[in-house]
mmCIF file with all atom_site columns, C-alpha atoms and ligand atoms in Angstrom:
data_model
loop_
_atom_site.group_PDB
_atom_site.id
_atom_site.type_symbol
_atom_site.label_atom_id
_atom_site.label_alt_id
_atom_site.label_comp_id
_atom_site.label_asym_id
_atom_site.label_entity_id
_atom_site.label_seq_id
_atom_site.pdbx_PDB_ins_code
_atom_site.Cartn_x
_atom_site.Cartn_y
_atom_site.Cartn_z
_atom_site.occupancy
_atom_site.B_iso_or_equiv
_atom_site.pdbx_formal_charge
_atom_site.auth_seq_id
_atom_site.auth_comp_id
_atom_site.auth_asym_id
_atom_site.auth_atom_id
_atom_site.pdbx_PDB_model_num
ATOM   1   C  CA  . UNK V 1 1   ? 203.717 -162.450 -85.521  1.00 47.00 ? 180  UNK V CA  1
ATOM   2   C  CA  . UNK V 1 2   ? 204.054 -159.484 -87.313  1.00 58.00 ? 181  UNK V CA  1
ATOM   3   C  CA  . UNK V 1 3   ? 207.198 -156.790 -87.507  1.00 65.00 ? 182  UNK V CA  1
ATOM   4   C  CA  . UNK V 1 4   ? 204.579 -154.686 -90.115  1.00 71.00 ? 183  UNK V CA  1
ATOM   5   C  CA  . UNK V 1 5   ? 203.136 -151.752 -88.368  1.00 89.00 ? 184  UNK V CA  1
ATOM   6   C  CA  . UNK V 1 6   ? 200.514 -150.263 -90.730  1.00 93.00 ? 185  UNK V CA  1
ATOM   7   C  CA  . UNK V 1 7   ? 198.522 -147.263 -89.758  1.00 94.00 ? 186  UNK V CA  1
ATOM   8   C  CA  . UNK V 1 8   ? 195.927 -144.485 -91.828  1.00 97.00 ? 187  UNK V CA  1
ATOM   9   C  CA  . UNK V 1 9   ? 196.716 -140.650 -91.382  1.00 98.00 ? 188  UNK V CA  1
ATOM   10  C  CA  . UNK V 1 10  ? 193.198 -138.937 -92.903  1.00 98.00 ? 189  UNK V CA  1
ATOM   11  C  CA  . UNK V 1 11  ? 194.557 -135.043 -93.596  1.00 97.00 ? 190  UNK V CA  1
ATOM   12  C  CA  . UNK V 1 12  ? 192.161 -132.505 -93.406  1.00 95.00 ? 191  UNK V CA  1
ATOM   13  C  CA  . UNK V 1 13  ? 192.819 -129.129 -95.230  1.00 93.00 ? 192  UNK V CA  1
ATOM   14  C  CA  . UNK V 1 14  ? 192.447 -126.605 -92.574  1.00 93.00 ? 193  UNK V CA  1
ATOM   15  C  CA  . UNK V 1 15  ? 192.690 -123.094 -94.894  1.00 95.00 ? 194  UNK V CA  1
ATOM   16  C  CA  . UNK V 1 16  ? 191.160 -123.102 -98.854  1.00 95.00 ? 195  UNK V CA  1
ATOM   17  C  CA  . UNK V 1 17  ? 193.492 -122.496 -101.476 1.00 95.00 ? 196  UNK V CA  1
ATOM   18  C  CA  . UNK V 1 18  ? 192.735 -118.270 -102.192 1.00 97.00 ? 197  UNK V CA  1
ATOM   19  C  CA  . UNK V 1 19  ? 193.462 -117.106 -105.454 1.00 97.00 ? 198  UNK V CA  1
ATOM   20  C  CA  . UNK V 1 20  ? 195.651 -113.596 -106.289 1.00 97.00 ? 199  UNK V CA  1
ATOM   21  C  CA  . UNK V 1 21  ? 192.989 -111.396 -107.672 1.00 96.00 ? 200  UNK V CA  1
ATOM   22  C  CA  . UNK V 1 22  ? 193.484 -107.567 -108.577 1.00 96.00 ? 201  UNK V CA  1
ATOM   23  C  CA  . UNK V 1 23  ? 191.517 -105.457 -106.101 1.00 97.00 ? 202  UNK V CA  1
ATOM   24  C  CA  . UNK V 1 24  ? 190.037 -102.378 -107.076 1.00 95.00 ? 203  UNK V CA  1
ATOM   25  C  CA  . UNK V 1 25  ? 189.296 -100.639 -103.882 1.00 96.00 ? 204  UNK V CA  1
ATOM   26  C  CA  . UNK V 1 26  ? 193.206 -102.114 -102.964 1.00 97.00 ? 205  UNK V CA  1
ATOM   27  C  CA  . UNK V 1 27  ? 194.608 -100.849 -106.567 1.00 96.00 ? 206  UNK V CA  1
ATOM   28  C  CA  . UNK V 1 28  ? 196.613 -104.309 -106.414 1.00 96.00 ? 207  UNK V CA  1
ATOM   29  C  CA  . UNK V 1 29  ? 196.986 -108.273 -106.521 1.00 96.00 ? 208  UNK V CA  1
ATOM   30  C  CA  . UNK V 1 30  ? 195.415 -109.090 -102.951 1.00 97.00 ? 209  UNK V CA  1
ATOM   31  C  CA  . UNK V 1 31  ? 194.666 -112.707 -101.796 1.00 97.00 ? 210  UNK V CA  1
ATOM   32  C  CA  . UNK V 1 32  ? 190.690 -113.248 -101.469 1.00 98.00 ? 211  UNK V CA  1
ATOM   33  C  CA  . UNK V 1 33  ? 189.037 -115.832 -99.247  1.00 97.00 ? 212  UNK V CA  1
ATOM   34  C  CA  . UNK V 1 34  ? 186.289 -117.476 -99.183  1.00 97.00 ? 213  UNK V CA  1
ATOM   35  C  CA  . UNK V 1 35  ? 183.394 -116.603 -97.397  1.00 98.00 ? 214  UNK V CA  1
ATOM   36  C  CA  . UNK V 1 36  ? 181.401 -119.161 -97.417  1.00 97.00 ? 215  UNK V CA  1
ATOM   37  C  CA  . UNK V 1 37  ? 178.486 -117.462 -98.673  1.00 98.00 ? 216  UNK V CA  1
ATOM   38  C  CA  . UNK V 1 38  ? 176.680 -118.054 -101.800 1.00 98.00 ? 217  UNK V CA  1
ATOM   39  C  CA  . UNK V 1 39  ? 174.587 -115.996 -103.848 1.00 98.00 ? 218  UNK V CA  1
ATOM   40  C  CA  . UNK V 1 40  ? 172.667 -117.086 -106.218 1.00 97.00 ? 219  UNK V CA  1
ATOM   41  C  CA  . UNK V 1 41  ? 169.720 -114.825 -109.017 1.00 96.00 ? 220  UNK V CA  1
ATOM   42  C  CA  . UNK V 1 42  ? 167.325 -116.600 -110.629 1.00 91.00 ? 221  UNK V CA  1
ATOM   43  C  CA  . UNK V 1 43  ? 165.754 -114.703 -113.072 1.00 85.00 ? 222  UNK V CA  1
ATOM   44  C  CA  . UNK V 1 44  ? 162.930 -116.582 -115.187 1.00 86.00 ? 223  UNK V CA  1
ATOM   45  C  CA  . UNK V 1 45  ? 164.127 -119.912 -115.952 1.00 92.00 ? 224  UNK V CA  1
ATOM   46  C  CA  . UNK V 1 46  ? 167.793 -119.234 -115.559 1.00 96.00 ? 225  UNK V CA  1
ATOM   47  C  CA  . UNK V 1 47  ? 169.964 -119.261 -112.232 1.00 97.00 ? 226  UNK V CA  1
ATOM   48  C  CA  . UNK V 1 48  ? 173.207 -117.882 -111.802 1.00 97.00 ? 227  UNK V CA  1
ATOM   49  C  CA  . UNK V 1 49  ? 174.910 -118.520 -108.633 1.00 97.00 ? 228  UNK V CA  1
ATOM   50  C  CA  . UNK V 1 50  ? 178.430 -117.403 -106.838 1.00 98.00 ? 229  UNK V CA  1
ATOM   51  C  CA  . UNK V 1 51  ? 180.301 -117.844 -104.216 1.00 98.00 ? 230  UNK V CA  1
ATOM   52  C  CA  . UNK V 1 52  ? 181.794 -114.850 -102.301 1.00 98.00 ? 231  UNK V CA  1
ATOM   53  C  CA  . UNK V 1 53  ? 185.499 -113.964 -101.850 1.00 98.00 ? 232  UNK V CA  1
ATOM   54  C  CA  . UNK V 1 54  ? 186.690 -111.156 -99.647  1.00 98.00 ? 233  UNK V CA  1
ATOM   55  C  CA  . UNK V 1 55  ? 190.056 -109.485 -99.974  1.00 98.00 ? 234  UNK V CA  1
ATOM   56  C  CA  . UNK V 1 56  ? 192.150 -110.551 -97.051  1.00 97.00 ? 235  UNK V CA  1
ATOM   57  C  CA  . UNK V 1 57  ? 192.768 -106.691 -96.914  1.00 97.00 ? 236  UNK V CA  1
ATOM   58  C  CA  . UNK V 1 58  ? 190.021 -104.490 -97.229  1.00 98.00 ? 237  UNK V CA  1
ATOM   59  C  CA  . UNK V 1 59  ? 187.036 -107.071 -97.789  1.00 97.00 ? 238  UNK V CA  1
ATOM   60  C  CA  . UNK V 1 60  ? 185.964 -105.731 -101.171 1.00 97.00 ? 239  UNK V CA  1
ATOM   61  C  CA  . UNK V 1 61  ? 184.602 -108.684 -102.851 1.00 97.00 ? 240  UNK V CA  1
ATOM   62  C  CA  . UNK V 1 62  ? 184.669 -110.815 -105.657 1.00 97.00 ? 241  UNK V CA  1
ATOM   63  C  CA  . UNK V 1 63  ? 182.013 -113.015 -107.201 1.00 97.00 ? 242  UNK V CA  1
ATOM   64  C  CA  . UNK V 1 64  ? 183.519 -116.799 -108.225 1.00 97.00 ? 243  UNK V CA  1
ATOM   65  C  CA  . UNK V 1 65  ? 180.435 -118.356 -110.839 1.00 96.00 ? 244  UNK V CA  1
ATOM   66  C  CA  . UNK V 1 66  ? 179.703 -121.625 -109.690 1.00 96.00 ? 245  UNK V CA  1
ATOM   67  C  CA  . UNK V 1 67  ? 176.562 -121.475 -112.337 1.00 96.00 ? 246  UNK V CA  1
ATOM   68  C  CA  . UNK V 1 68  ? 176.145 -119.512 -115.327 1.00 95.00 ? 247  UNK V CA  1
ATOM   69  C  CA  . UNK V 1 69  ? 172.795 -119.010 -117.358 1.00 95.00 ? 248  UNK V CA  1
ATOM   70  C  CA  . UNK V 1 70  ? 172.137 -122.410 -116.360 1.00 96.00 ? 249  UNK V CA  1
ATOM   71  C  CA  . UNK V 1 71  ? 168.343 -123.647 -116.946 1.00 96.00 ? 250  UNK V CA  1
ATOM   72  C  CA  . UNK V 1 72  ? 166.913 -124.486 -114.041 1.00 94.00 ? 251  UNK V CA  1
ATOM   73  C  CA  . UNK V 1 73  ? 165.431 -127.638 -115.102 1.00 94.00 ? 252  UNK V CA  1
ATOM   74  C  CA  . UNK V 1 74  ? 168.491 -128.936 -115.702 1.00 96.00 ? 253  UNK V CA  1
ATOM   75  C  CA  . UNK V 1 75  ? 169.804 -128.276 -111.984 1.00 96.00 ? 254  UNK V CA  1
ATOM   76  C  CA  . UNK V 1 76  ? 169.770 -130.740 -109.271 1.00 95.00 ? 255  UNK V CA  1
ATOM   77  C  CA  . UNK V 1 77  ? 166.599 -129.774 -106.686 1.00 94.00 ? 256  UNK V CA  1
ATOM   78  C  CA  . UNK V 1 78  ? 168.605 -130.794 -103.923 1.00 96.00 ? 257  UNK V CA  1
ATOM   79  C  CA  . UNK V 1 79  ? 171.823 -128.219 -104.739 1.00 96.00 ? 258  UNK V CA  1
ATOM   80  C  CA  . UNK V 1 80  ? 169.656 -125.771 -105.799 1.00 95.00 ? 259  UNK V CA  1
ATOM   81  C  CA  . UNK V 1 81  ? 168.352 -125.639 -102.051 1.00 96.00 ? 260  UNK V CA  1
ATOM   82  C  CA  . UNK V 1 82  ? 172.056 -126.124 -100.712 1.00 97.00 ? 261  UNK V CA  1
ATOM   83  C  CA  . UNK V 1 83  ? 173.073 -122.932 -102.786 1.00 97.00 ? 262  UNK V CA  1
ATOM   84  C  CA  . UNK V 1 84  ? 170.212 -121.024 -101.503 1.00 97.00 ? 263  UNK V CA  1
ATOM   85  C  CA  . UNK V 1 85  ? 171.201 -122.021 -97.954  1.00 97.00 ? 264  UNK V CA  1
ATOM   86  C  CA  . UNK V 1 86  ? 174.845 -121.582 -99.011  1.00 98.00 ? 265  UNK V CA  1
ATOM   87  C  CA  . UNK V 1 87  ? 175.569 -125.272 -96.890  1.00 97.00 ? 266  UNK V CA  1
ATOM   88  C  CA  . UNK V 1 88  ? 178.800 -125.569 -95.082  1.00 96.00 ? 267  UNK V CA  1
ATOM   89  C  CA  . UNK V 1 89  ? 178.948 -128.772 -96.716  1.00 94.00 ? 268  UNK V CA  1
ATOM   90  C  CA  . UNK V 1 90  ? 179.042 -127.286 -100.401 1.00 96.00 ? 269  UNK V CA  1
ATOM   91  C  CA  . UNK V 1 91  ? 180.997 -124.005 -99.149  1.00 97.00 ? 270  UNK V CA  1
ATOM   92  C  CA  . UNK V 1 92  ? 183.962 -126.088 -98.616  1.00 95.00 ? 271  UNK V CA  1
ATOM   93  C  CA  . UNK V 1 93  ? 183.864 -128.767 -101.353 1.00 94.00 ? 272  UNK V CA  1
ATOM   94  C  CA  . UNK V 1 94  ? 183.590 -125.503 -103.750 1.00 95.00 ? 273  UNK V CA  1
ATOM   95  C  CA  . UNK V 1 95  ? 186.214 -123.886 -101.872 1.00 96.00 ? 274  UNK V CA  1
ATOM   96  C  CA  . UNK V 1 96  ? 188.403 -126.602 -101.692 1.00 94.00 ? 275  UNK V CA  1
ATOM   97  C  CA  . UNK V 1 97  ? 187.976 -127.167 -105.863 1.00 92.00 ? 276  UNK V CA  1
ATOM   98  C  CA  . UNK V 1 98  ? 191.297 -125.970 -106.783 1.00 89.00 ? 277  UNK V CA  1
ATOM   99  C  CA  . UNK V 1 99  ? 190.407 -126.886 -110.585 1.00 89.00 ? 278  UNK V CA  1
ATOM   100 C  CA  . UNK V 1 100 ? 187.245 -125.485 -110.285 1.00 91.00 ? 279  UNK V CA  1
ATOM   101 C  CA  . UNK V 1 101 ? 188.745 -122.008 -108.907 1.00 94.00 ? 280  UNK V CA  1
ATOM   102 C  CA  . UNK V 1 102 ? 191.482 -121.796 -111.473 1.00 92.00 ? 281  UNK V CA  1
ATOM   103 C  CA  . UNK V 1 103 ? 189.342 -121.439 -114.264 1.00 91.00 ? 282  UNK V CA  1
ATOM   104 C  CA  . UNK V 1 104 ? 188.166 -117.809 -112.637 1.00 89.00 ? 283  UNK V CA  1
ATOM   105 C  CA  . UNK V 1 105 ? 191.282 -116.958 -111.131 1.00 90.00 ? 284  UNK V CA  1
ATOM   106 C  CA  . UNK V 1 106 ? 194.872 -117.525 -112.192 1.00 84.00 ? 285  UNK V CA  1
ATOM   107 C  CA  . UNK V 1 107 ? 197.226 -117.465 -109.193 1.00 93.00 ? 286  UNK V CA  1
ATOM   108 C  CA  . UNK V 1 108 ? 196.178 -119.464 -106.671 1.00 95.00 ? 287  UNK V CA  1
ATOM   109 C  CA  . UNK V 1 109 ? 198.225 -120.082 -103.589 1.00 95.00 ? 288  UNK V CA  1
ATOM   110 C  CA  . UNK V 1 110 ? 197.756 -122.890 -101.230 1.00 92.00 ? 289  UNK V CA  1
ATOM   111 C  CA  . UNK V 1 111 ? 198.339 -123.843 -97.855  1.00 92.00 ? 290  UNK V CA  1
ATOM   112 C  CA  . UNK V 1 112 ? 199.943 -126.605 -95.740  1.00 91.00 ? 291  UNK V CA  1
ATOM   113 C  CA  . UNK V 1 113 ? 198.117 -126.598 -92.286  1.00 92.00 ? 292  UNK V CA  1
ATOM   114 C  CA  . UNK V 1 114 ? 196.734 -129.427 -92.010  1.00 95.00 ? 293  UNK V CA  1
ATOM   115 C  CA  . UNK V 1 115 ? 195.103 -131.974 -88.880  1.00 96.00 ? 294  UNK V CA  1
ATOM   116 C  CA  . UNK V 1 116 ? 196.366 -135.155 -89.365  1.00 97.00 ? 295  UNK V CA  1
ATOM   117 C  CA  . UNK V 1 117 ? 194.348 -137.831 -87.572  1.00 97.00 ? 296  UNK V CA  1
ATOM   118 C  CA  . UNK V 1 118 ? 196.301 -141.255 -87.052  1.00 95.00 ? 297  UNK V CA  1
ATOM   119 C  CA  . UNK V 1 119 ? 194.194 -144.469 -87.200  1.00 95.00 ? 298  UNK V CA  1
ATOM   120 C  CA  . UNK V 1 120 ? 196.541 -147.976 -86.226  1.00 91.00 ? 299  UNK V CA  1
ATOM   121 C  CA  . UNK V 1 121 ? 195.176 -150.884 -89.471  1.00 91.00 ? 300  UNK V CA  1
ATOM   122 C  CA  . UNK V 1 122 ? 197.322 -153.223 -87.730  1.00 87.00 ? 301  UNK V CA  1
ATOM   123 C  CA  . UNK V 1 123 ? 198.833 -153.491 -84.318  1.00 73.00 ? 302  UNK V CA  1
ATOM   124 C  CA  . UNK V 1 124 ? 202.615 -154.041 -83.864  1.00 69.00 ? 303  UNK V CA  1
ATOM   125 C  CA  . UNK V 1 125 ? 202.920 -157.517 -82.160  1.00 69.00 ? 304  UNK V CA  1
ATOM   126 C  CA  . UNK V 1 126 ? 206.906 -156.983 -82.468  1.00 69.00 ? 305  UNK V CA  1
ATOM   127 C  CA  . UNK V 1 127 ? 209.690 -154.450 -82.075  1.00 68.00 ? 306  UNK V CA  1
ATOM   128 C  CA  . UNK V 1 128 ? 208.000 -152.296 -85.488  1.00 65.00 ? 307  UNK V CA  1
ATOM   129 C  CA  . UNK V 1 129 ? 210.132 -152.144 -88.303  1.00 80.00 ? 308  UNK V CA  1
ATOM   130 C  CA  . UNK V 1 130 ? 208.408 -151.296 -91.101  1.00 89.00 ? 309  UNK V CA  1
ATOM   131 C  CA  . UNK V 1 131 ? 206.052 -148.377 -90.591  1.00 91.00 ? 310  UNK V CA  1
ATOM   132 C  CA  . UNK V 1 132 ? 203.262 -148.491 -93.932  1.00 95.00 ? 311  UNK V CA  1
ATOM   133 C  CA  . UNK V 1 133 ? 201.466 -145.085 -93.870  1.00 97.00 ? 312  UNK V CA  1
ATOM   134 C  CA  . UNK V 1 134 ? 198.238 -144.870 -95.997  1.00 97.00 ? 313  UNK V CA  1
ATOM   135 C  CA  . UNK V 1 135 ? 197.433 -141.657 -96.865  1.00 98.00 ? 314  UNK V CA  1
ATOM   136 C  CA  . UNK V 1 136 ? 193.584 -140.321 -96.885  1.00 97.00 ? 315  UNK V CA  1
ATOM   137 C  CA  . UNK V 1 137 ? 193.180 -136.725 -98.379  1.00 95.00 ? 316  UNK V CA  1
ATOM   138 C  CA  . UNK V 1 138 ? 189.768 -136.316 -98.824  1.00 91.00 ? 317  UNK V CA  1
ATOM   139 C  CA  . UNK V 1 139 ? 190.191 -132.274 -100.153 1.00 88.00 ? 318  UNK V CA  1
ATOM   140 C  CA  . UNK V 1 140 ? 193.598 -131.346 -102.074 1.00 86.00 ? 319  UNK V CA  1
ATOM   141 C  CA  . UNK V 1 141 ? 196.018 -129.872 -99.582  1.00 90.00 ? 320  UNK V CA  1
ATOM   142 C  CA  . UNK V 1 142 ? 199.556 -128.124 -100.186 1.00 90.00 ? 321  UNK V CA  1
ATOM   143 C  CA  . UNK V 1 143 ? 201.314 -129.704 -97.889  1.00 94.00 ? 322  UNK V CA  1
ATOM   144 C  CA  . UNK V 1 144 ? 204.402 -131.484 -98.933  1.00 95.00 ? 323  UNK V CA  1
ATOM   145 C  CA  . UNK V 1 145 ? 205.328 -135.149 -98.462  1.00 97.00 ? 324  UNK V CA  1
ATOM   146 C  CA  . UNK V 1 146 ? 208.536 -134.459 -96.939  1.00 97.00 ? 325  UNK V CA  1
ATOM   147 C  CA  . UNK V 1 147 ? 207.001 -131.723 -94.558  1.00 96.00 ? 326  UNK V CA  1
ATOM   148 C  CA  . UNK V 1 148 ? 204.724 -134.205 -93.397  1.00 97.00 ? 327  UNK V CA  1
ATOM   149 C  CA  . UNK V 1 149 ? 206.492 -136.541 -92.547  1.00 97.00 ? 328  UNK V CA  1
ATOM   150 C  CA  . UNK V 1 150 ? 209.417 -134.854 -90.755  1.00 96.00 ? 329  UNK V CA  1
ATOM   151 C  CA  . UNK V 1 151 ? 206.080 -133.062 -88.970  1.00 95.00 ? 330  UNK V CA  1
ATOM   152 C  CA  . UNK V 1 152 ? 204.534 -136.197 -87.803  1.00 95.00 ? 331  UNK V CA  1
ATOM   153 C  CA  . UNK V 1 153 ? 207.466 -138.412 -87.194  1.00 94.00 ? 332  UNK V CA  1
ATOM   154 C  CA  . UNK V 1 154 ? 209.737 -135.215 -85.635  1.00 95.00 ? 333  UNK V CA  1
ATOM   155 C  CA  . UNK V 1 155 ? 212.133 -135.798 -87.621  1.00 95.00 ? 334  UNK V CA  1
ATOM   156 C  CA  . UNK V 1 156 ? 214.436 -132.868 -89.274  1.00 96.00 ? 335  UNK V CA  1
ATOM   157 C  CA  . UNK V 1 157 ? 213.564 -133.009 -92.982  1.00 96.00 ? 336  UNK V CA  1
ATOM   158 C  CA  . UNK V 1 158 ? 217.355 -133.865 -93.823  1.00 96.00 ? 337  UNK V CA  1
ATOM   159 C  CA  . UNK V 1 159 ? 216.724 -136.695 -92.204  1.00 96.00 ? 338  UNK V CA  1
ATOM   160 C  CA  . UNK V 1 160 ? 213.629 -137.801 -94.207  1.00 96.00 ? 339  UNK V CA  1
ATOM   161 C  CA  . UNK V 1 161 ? 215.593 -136.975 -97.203  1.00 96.00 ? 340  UNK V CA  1
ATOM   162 C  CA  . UNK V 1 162 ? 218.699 -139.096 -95.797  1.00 96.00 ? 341  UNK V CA  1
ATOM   163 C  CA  . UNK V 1 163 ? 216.138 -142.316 -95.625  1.00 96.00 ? 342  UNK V CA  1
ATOM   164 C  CA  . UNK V 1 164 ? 214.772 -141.825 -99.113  1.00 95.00 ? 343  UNK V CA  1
ATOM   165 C  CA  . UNK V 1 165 ? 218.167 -141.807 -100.549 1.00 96.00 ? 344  UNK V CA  1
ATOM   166 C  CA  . UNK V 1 166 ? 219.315 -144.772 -98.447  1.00 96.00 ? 345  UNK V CA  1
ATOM   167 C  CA  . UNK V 1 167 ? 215.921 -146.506 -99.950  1.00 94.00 ? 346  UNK V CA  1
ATOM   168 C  CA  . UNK V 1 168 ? 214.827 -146.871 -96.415  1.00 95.00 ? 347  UNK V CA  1
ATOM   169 C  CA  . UNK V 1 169 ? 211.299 -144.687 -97.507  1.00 96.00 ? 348  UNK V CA  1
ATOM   170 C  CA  . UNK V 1 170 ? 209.459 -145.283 -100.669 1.00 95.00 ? 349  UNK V CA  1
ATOM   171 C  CA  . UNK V 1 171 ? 206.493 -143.492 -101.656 1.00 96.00 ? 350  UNK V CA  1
ATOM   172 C  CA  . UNK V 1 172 ? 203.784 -145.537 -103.626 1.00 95.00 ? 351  UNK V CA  1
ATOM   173 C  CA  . UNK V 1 173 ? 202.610 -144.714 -106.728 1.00 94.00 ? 352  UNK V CA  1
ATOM   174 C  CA  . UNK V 1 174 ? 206.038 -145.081 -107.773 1.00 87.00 ? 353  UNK V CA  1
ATOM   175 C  CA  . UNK V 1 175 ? 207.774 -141.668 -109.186 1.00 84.00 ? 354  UNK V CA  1
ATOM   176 C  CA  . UNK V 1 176 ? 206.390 -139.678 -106.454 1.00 88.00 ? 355  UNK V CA  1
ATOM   177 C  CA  . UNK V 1 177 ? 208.406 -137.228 -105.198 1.00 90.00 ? 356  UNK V CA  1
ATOM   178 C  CA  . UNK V 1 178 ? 209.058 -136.017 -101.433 1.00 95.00 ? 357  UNK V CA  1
ATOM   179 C  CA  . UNK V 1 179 ? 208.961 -132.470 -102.438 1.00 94.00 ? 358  UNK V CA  1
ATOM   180 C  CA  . UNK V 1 180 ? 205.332 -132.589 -103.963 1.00 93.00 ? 359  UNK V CA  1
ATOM   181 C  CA  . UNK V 1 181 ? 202.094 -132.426 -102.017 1.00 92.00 ? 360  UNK V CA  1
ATOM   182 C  CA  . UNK V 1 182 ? 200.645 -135.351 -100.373 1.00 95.00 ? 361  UNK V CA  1
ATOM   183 C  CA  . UNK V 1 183 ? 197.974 -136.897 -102.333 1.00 94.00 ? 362  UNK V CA  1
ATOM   184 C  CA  . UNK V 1 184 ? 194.622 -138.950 -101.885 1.00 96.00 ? 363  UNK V CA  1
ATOM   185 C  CA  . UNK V 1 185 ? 195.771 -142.712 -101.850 1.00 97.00 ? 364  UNK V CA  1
ATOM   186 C  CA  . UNK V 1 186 ? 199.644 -142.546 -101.173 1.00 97.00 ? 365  UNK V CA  1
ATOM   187 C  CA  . UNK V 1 187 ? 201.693 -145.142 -99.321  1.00 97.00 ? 366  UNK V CA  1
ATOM   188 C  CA  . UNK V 1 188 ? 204.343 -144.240 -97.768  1.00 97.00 ? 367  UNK V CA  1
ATOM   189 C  CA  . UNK V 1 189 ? 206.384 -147.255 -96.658  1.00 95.00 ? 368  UNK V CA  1
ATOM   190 C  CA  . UNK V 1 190 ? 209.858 -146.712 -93.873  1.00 94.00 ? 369  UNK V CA  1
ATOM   191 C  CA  . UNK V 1 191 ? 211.974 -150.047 -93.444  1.00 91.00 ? 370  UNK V CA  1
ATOM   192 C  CA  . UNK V 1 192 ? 214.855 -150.067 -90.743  1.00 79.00 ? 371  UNK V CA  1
ATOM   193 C  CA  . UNK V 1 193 ? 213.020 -147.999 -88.555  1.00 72.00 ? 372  UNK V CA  1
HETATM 194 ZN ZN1 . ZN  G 2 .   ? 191.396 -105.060 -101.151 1.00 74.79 ? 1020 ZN  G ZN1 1
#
């Protein structure tokens, strides 16, 4: 008998992060988005490659390097032919590289919509309560603990706040905080349900 309910939400990043980027036909910071095109030049035994933003505004665009000068050789066969095809795939891993996109851009602003699919580890065989939640985030996503919880469980945020101060909801690795955004690998773990 078990009073343990355990279950995995996977949460899937439904916008990019988009980075603040002066526009020139705009004359001012605009937000850019991905367009999930890539361009790439190769010109003798170098290939530079890009991956085209669009101001959310006016569409002017602006060219993130993804590869630089970079000798062909030394490139990967296989993502040299997913560049040329600009793969959905490799669209939205480069995208979704929030590292990768602040070394071209410096504000970058992202989003909390997110699909949360629920998969039950281990089935309640008694009235539940203790509710582990593992978290699975396979692409960085700026939605907040607290926000998805109170989401998913419809509860008012207060609330969620209420149980973490009553120590009825811990978040593993220890020293997480509610207010920060959900990570790959967190537990989240509600006694006294
Ligand atoms: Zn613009």
């Amino acid at each position: 008998m078990s009073d343990v309910s355990r279950v995995q939400w996977t949460i899937i990043a439904r916008t990019a992060p988009q980075p603040w980027l002066g526009c020139n036909r705009c004359g001012e910071a605009r937000r850019f988005r991905s367009s999930e095109r890539i361009r790439v030049n190769a010109n003798g035994k170098r290939v530079d490659a890009w991956l085209i933003y669009r101001c959310t505004s006016c569409g002017d665009t602006w060219n993130r390097p993804i590869l630089e000068r970079q000798p062909v050789r030394t490139i990967e066969p296989d993502f040299l032919m997913s560049l040329h095809a600009s793969e959905p795939a490799l669209t939205r891993r480069l995208a979704f590289d929030v590292a990768g996109l602040r070394r071209s851009a410096g504000r970058i602003e992202e989003f909390d919509d997110a699909l949360v699919i629920e998969k039950v580890l281990s089935e309640r065989t008694a009235p539940t309560r203790r509710l582990e939640i593992l978290c699975s985030v396979p692409e960085p996503v700026g939605l907040r603990v607290d926000r998805l919880l109170a989401r998913e469980l419809r509860l008012p945020r207060s609330r969620i706040h209420g149980l973490a101060e009553a120590g009825d909801l811990v978040v593993f690795p220890q020293g997480s905080h509610l207010r920060r955004t959900v990570r790959d690998g967190m537990r989240l773990v509600l006694v006294n349900l």
